[in-house]
Amino acid sequence: MNRYELIAPCHFGLEAVLKREIIDLGYDVVLVEDGRVTFIGDEEAICRANIYLRTAERILLKAGSFRAETFEELFQGTKNIPWENFIPSHGKFWVTKAASVKSKLFSPSDIQSIMKKAMVERLKNIYHKSWFEEDGESFPVRVFLMKDQVTAALDTTGESLHKRGYRKLVAKAPIAENLGAALLMLTPWKKDRILVDPFCGSGTFPIEAAMMAANIAPGMNRDFTAKSWEHLIPFKNWKDALEEAHEMIDFDVDTDIQGYDIDDGVVSVARENARLAGVDHMIHFQKRGVDRLSHSKRYGFIVTNPPYGERMEEKENLPALYQMIGERYQALDSWSLYLITAYEQAETALGLKAAKNRKIYNGMMKAYFYQFPGPKPPGRRQERL
């Protein structure tokens, strides 16, 4: 088995959540930076990280790093990376994305073009070829420049890991699946506690919660670019990781997860997505406005992504809507509220002061994760004795 540096990008502000996931999976984290976590792993780790990690965006296999302040230094640094260790002579390779922060080289298209030329030059000398057909497996490369330090890595994932394969239907303003999972992990919610999302939309929060409760790995029902890299990762590694994931599923778990929305069509979308995720039997979806939010049980959780007011006509309705959320929450005995929104006046309109307020980027939009934790249920310690 080889040991690789693997890079897992994530939403800005959620690096600590991803770090904990990677450690829980059994791998050593060596670096945490804005928007990504680097860890050490072998071929098996590439498979398991893609299949199991809920909060990562993709898994990148680091090929090399170097410093470059000029395009000539970029060319030579790229050419010095041993690409032949990863890319076979018939492989299709290209720089799919370049990102530059606080670096002298900042043009993505120029960076991509120069690095591709340098890769070709290196592999021409290695494989003794003047032309590459590139008719084999795909080897997309991603590059980050941070303060003139270049990091080049192969993308083992392909489509972003937030695409679990279950969300075929989308309601308006959906929250990404990996972001939804990360926000759930920032709460103390456990599978034996009630969870309600009164603005469920496509069903992301309830579905991700149900998958967590049943221990369903998020990447079980999708494909990955690196599955075709059999010269690097034996297919047995993928097979073993999937078998392990199947064995860990527990559909007999006792849980209470509910999703509401005022739009009946949206509720139908959420139900279908839950069915595709295999957790429809675990979630109760219902057409219900937030003004009817109530529950007879105590110590439950509200985790939700209410409207932000991106349209002007919606913005006028936000104070009343958030006031209603605050009133209905306060009428619930001993519950906790966790809410992500880009609405700047959320706390004022809710009539509540958050215990914590975490800045999160939902795509390119700055949002805030407001946390209103309720009391813990009494007698839990005695129950375990």
C-alpha positions as semicolon CSV with decimal commas, in nm:
position;residue;x (nm);y (nm);z (nm)
1;M;0,000;0,000;0,000
2;N;0,120;0,351;-0,085
3;R;0,084;0,645;0,149
4;Y;-0,062;0,959;-0,006
5;E;-0,142;1,309;0,104
6;L;-0,515;1,344;0,045
7;I;-0,686;1,682;0,038
8;A;-1,055;1,720;0,123
9;P;-1,207;2,061;0,036
10;C;-1,516;2,171;0,228
11;H;-1,738;2,475;0,291
12;F;-1,552;2,766;0,452
13;G;-1,615;2,765;0,826
14;L;-1,671;2,389;0,851
15;E;-1,312;2,264;0,852
16;A;-1,332;2,147;1,216
17;V;-1,636;1,930;1,138
18;L;-1,460;1,763;0,845
19;K;-1,142;1,717;1,050
20;R;-1,340;1,528;1,315
21;E;-1,500;1,310;1,048
22;I;-1,161;1,217;0,900
23;I;-1,016;1,133;1,242
24;D;-1,324;0,924;1,325
25;L;-1,266;0,737;0,998
26;G;-0,921;0,644;1,128
27;Y;-0,685;0,874;0,937
28;D;-0,421;1,123;1,052
29;V;-0,492;1,488;0,974
30;V;-0,171;1,678;0,893
31;L;-0,302;2,023;0,792
32;V;-0,619;2,229;0,833
33;E;-0,653;2,538;0,610
34;D;-0,938;2,764;0,505
35;G;-1,176;2,543;0,309
36;R;-0,974;2,221;0,313
37;V;-0,825;1,948;0,531
38;T;-0,518;1,739;0,439
39;F;-0,475;1,386;0,573
40;I;-0,262;1,077;0,514
41;G;-0,410;0,764;0,361
42;D;-0,354;0,472;0,125
43;E;-0,556;0,339;-0,169
44;E;-0,822;0,207;0,070
45;A;-0,848;0,553;0,227
46;I;-0,932;0,708;-0,111
47;C;-1,227;0,468;-0,145
48;R;-1,348;0,500;0,214
49;A;-1,316;0,879;0,223
50;N;-1,522;0,916;-0,096
51;I;-1,790;0,677;0,028
52;Y;-1,809;0,779;0,397
53;L;-1,733;1,149;0,438
54;R;-2,052;1,352;0,471
55;T;-1,908;1,704;0,481
56;A;-1,629;1,699;0,217
57;E;-1,674;1,830;-0,137
58;R;-1,427;1,591;-0,300
59;I;-1,111;1,387;-0,232
60;L;-0,795;1,504;-0,405
61;L;-0,474;1,300;-0,435
62;K;-0,182;1,540;-0,398
63;A;0,068;1,504;-0,683
64;G;0,313;1,773;-0,579
65;S;0,370;2,128;-0,455
66;F;0,623;2,402;-0,525
67;R;0,666;2,779;-0,521
68;A;0,604;2,985;-0,835
69;E;0,596;3,361;-0,886
70;T;0,638;3,351;-1,266
71;F;0,487;3,141;-1,543
72;E;0,831;2,993;-1,613
73;E;0,854;2,876;-1,250
74;L;0,501;2,737;-1,282
75;F;0,599;2,544;-1,597
76;Q;0,918;2,401;-1,448
77;G;0,757;2,317;-1,113
78;T;0,473;2,134;-1,286
79;K;0,716;1,952;-1,516
80;N;0,913;1,828;-1,214
81;I;0,610;1,649;-1,066
82;P;0,625;1,271;-1,137
83;W;0,293;1,258;-1,326
84;E;0,385;0,915;-1,466
85;N;0,325;0,774;-1,115
86;F;-0,044;0,851;-1,165
87;I;-0,128;0,897;-1,534
88;P;-0,078;0,609;-1,786
89;S;0,029;0,676;-2,145
90;H;-0,329;0,657;-2,276
91;G;-0,482;0,864;-1,994
92;K;-0,691;1,175;-2,055
93;F;-0,552;1,457;-1,841
94;W;-0,625;1,827;-1,804
95;V;-0,631;2,101;-1,538
96;T;-1,002;2,124;-1,466
97;K;-0,981;2,410;-1,216
98;A;-0,725;2,662;-1,094
99;A;-0,776;2,884;-0,789
100;S;-0,539;3,162;-0,681
101;V;-0,535;3,357;-0,354
102;K;-0,279;3,627;-0,266
103;S;-0,046;3,505;-0,544
104;K;0,136;3,683;-0,826
105;L;-0,009;3,435;-1,078
106;F;-0,385;3,477;-1,079
107;S;-0,526;3,408;-1,427
108;P;-0,699;3,066;-1,408
109;S;-0,695;3,010;-1,786
110;D;-0,324;3,090;-1,818
111;I;-0,239;2,869;-1,519
112;Q;-0,439;2,581;-1,666
113;S;-0,284;2,616;-2,011
114;I;0,078;2,636;-1,889
115;M;0,039;2,344;-1,648
116;K;-0,114;2,126;-1,920
117;K;0,180;2,202;-2,150
118;A;0,426;2,117;-1,873
119;M;0,248;1,787;-1,801
120;V;0,258;1,694;-2,170
121;E;0,628;1,781;-2,189
122;R;0,708;1,560;-1,889
123;L;0,506;1,263;-2,012
124;K;0,642;1,290;-2,368
125;N;0,991;1,225;-2,231
126;I;0,873;0,944;-2,000
127;Y;0,655;0,757;-2,251
128;H;0,866;0,847;-2,558
129;K;0,563;0,980;-2,744
130;S;0,522;1,299;-2,943
131;W;0,141;1,286;-2,931
132;F;-0,109;1,166;-2,671
133;E;-0,439;1,024;-2,796
134;E;-0,587;1,072;-2,446
135;D;-0,851;0,807;-2,516
136;G;-0,826;0,627;-2,180
137;E;-0,940;0,695;-1,826
138;S;-0,987;1,054;-1,706
139;F;-0,735;1,220;-1,473
140;P;-0,866;1,568;-1,393
141;V;-0,619;1,789;-1,205
142;R;-0,702;2,072;-0,965
143;V;-0,452;2,335;-0,860
144;F;-0,448;2,584;-0,571
145;L;-0,214;2,882;-0,546
146;M;-0,189;3,032;-0,198
147;K;0,072;3,304;-0,140
148;D;0,265;3,175;-0,446
149;Q;0,269;2,817;-0,315
150;V;0,131;2,584;-0,584
151;T;-0,044;2,259;-0,491
152;A;-0,144;2,022;-0,772
153;A;-0,374;1,727;-0,708
154;L;-0,571;1,466;-0,901
155;D;-0,947;1,468;-0,846
156;T;-1,051;1,116;-0,742
157;T;-1,417;1,211;-0,699
158;G;-1,559;1,365;-1,016
159;E;-1,897;1,520;-0,945
160;S;-1,893;1,690;-0,605
161;L;-1,957;1,465;-0,305
162;H;-2,266;1,667;-0,214
163;K;-2,433;1,484;-0,501
164;R;-2,535;1,170;-0,313
165;G;-2,755;1,050;-0,597
166;Y;-3,089;1,086;-0,418
167;R;-3,183;1,445;-0,503
168;K;-3,329;1,403;-0,850
169;L;-3,593;1,667;-0,782
170;V;-3,509;2,013;-0,648
171;A;-3,722;2,271;-0,470
172;K;-3,624;2,640;-0,478
173;A;-3,309;2,751;-0,290
174;P;-3,196;2,402;-0,182
175;I;-2,915;2,363;0,068
176;A;-2,626;2,139;-0,045
177;E;-2,632;1,791;0,106
178;N;-2,281;1,811;0,252
179;L;-2,358;2,151;0,405
180;G;-2,679;2,015;0,555
181;A;-2,489;1,720;0,706
182;A;-2,219;1,951;0,847
183;L;-2,475;2,179;1,012
184;L;-2,647;1,878;1,171
185;M;-2,308;1,769;1,306
186;L;-2,264;2,114;1,464
187;T;-2,572;2,047;1,678
188;P;-2,596;1,802;1,970
189;W;-2,882;1,619;1,792
190;K;-2,869;1,241;1,821
191;K;-3,088;0,980;1,652
192;D;-3,299;0,926;1,967
193;R;-3,405;1,294;1,974
194;I;-3,693;1,447;1,772
195;L;-3,590;1,651;1,467
196;V;-3,823;1,887;1,278
197;D;-3,750;2,104;0,974
198;P;-4,048;2,342;0,919
199;F;-3,903;2,468;0,585
200;C;-3,792;2,130;0,449
201;G;-3,780;2,222;0,078
202;S;-3,615;1,931;-0,108
203;G;-3,583;1,747;0,224
204;T;-3,207;1,785;0,274
205;F;-3,199;1,819;0,654
206;P;-3,448;1,536;0,726
207;I;-3,289;1,304;0,467
208;E;-2,931;1,367;0,584
209;A;-3,044;1,318;0,946
210;A;-3,214;0,989;0,858
211;M;-2,904;0,867;0,672
212;M;-2,693;0,955;0,976
213;A;-2,938;0,781;1,210
214;A;-2,940;0,462;0,999
215;N;-2,562;0,486;0,943
216;I;-2,601;0,501;0,564
217;A;-2,275;0,611;0,399
218;P;-2,349;0,909;0,171
219;G;-2,144;0,787;-0,127
220;M;-2,286;0,436;-0,154
221;N;-2,508;0,499;-0,455
222;R;-2,287;0,703;-0,686
223;D;-1,979;0,670;-0,901
224;F;-1,627;0,817;-0,868
225;T;-1,363;0,912;-1,125
226;A;-1,095;0,703;-0,953
227;K;-1,296;0,380;-0,987
228;S;-1,139;0,343;-1,332
229;W;-0,783;0,394;-1,201
230;E;-0,719;0,023;-1,152
231;H;-0,342;0,066;-1,197
232;L;-0,351;0,283;-0,880
233;I;-0,650;0,151;-0,685
234;P;-0,745;-0,218;-0,720
235;F;-1,120;-0,260;-0,770
236;K;-1,121;-0,482;-0,460
237;N;-1,064;-0,173;-0,248
238;W;-1,389;-0,019;-0,375
239;K;-1,573;-0,349;-0,334
240;D;-1,451;-0,395;0,025
241;A;-1,538;-0,037;0,121
242;L;-1,891;-0,075;-0,017
243;E;-1,942;-0,411;0,157
244;E;-1,828;-0,254;0,483
245;A;-2,075;0,033;0,431
246;H;-2,365;-0,206;0,363
247;E;-2,289;-0,407;0,678
248;M;-2,304;-0,094;0,894
249;I;-2,657;0,011;0,792
250;D;-2,923;-0,014;1,065
251;F;-3,276;0,031;0,929
252;D;-3,425;-0,082;1,261
253;V;-3,318;0,238;1,435
254;D;-3,596;0,410;1,630
255;T;-3,605;0,777;1,536
256;D;-3,853;1,065;1,493
257;I;-3,770;1,293;1,197
258;Q;-4,024;1,529;1,042
259;G;-4,026;1,774;0,751
260;Y;-4,290;2,040;0,686
261;D;-4,346;2,287;0,405
262;I;-4,635;2,516;0,314
263;D;-4,616;2,405;-0,050
264;D;-4,771;2,065;-0,122
265;G;-4,565;2,025;-0,440
266;V;-4,244;2,082;-0,245
267;V;-4,348;1,819;0,010
268;S;-4,397;1,571;-0,276
269;V;-4,046;1,649;-0,401
270;A;-3,901;1,585;-0,054
271;R;-4,090;1,254;-0,024
272;E;-3,955;1,134;-0,360
273;N;-3,599;1,233;-0,269
274;A;-3,631;1,045;0,061
275;R;-3,755;0,739;-0,127
276;L;-3,455;0,753;-0,359
277;A;-3,228;0,780;-0,054
278;G;-3,394;0,472;0,097
279;V;-3,511;0,656;0,411
280;D;-3,872;0,748;0,325
281;H;-3,996;0,508;0,595
282;M;-3,797;0,702;0,856
283;I;-3,934;1,052;0,784
284;H;-4,280;1,203;0,823
285;F;-4,333;1,475;0,561
286;Q;-4,640;1,697;0,584
287;K;-4,787;2,012;0,428
288;R;-4,785;2,257;0,717
289;G;-4,700;2,625;0,758
290;V;-4,460;2,741;1,028
291;D;-4,755;2,913;1,202
292;R;-4,878;2,560;1,288
293;L;-4,544;2,441;1,424
294;S;-4,612;2,252;1,747
295;H;-4,524;1,922;1,911
296;S;-4,643;1,738;2,219
297;K;-4,300;1,595;2,302
298;R;-4,022;1,781;2,479
299;Y;-3,648;1,822;2,413
300;G;-3,677;1,820;2,035
301;F;-3,467;1,996;1,771
302;I;-3,562;2,241;1,497
303;V;-3,292;2,249;1,228
304;T;-3,392;2,458;0,930
305;N;-3,303;2,679;0,634
306;P;-3,584;2,938;0,611
307;P;-3,623;3,193;0,327
308;Y;-3,346;3,454;0,307
309;G;-3,545;3,717;0,117
310;E;-3,335;3,712;-0,200
311;R;-3,628;3,853;-0,400
312;M;-3,745;4,205;-0,313
313;E;-4,107;4,100;-0,262
314;E;-3,996;3,824;-0,022
315;K;-3,776;4,062;0,178
316;E;-4,079;4,263;0,291
317;N;-4,230;3,949;0,449
318;L;-3,917;3,840;0,639
319;P;-3,970;4,029;0,969
320;A;-4,318;3,876;1,014
321;L;-4,200;3,531;0,906
322;Y;-3,904;3,527;1,147
323;Q;-4,121;3,668;1,425
324;M;-4,356;3,372;1,372
325;I;-4,060;3,129;1,384
326;G;-3,950;3,282;1,716
327;E;-4,299;3,267;1,864
328;R;-4,362;2,907;1,764
329;Y;-4,017;2,802;1,892
330;Q;-4,072;2,967;2,229
331;A;-4,405;2,788;2,261
332;L;-4,223;2,454;2,240
333;D;-4,113;2,330;2,581
334;S;-3,739;2,263;2,615
335;W;-3,663;2,251;2,243
336;S;-3,347;2,364;2,060
337;L;-3,339;2,578;1,746
338;Y;-3,060;2,578;1,484
339;L;-3,117;2,803;1,185
340;I;-2,905;2,904;0,883
341;T;-2,992;3,228;0,707
342;A;-2,842;3,522;0,521
343;Y;-3,106;3,755;0,669
344;E;-2,903;4,007;0,871
345;Q;-3,188;4,101;1,109
346;A;-3,274;3,741;1,199
347;E;-3,213;3,767;1,576
348;T;-3,410;4,092;1,605
349;A;-3,706;3,949;1,413
350;L;-3,693;3,618;1,604
351;G;-3,694;3,807;1,934
352;L;-3,413;3,579;2,051
353;K;-3,041;3,611;2,125
354;A;-2,836;3,322;1,988
355;A;-2,598;3,140;2,220
356;K;-2,365;3,104;1,920
357;N;-2,358;3,259;1,573
358;R;-2,130;3,091;1,319
359;K;-2,045;3,246;0,983
360;I;-2,094;2,993;0,702
361;Y;-2,064;3,036;0,327
362;N;-2,356;2,875;0,145
363;G;-2,202;2,871;-0,202
364;M;-2,077;3,228;-0,248
365;M;-2,340;3,368;-0,013
366;K;-2,241;3,465;0,339
367;A;-2,485;3,316;0,585
368;Y;-2,507;3,271;0,962
369;F;-2,583;2,959;1,160
370;Y;-2,776;3,075;1,467
371;Q;-2,773;2,833;1,758
372;F;-3,031;2,835;2,037
373;P;-2,960;2,518;2,241
374;G;-3,227;2,404;2,484
375;P;-3,177;2,207;2,807
376;K;-3,066;1,844;2,803
377;P;-3,327;1,581;2,893
378;P;-3,306;1,488;3,263
379;G;-3,223;1,138;3,386
380;R;-3,009;1,031;3,092
381;R;-2,723;0,929;3,315
382;Q;-2,955;0,728;3,540
383;E;-3,106;0,554;3,236
384;R;-2,763;0,421;3,136
385;L;-2,684;0,285;3,484
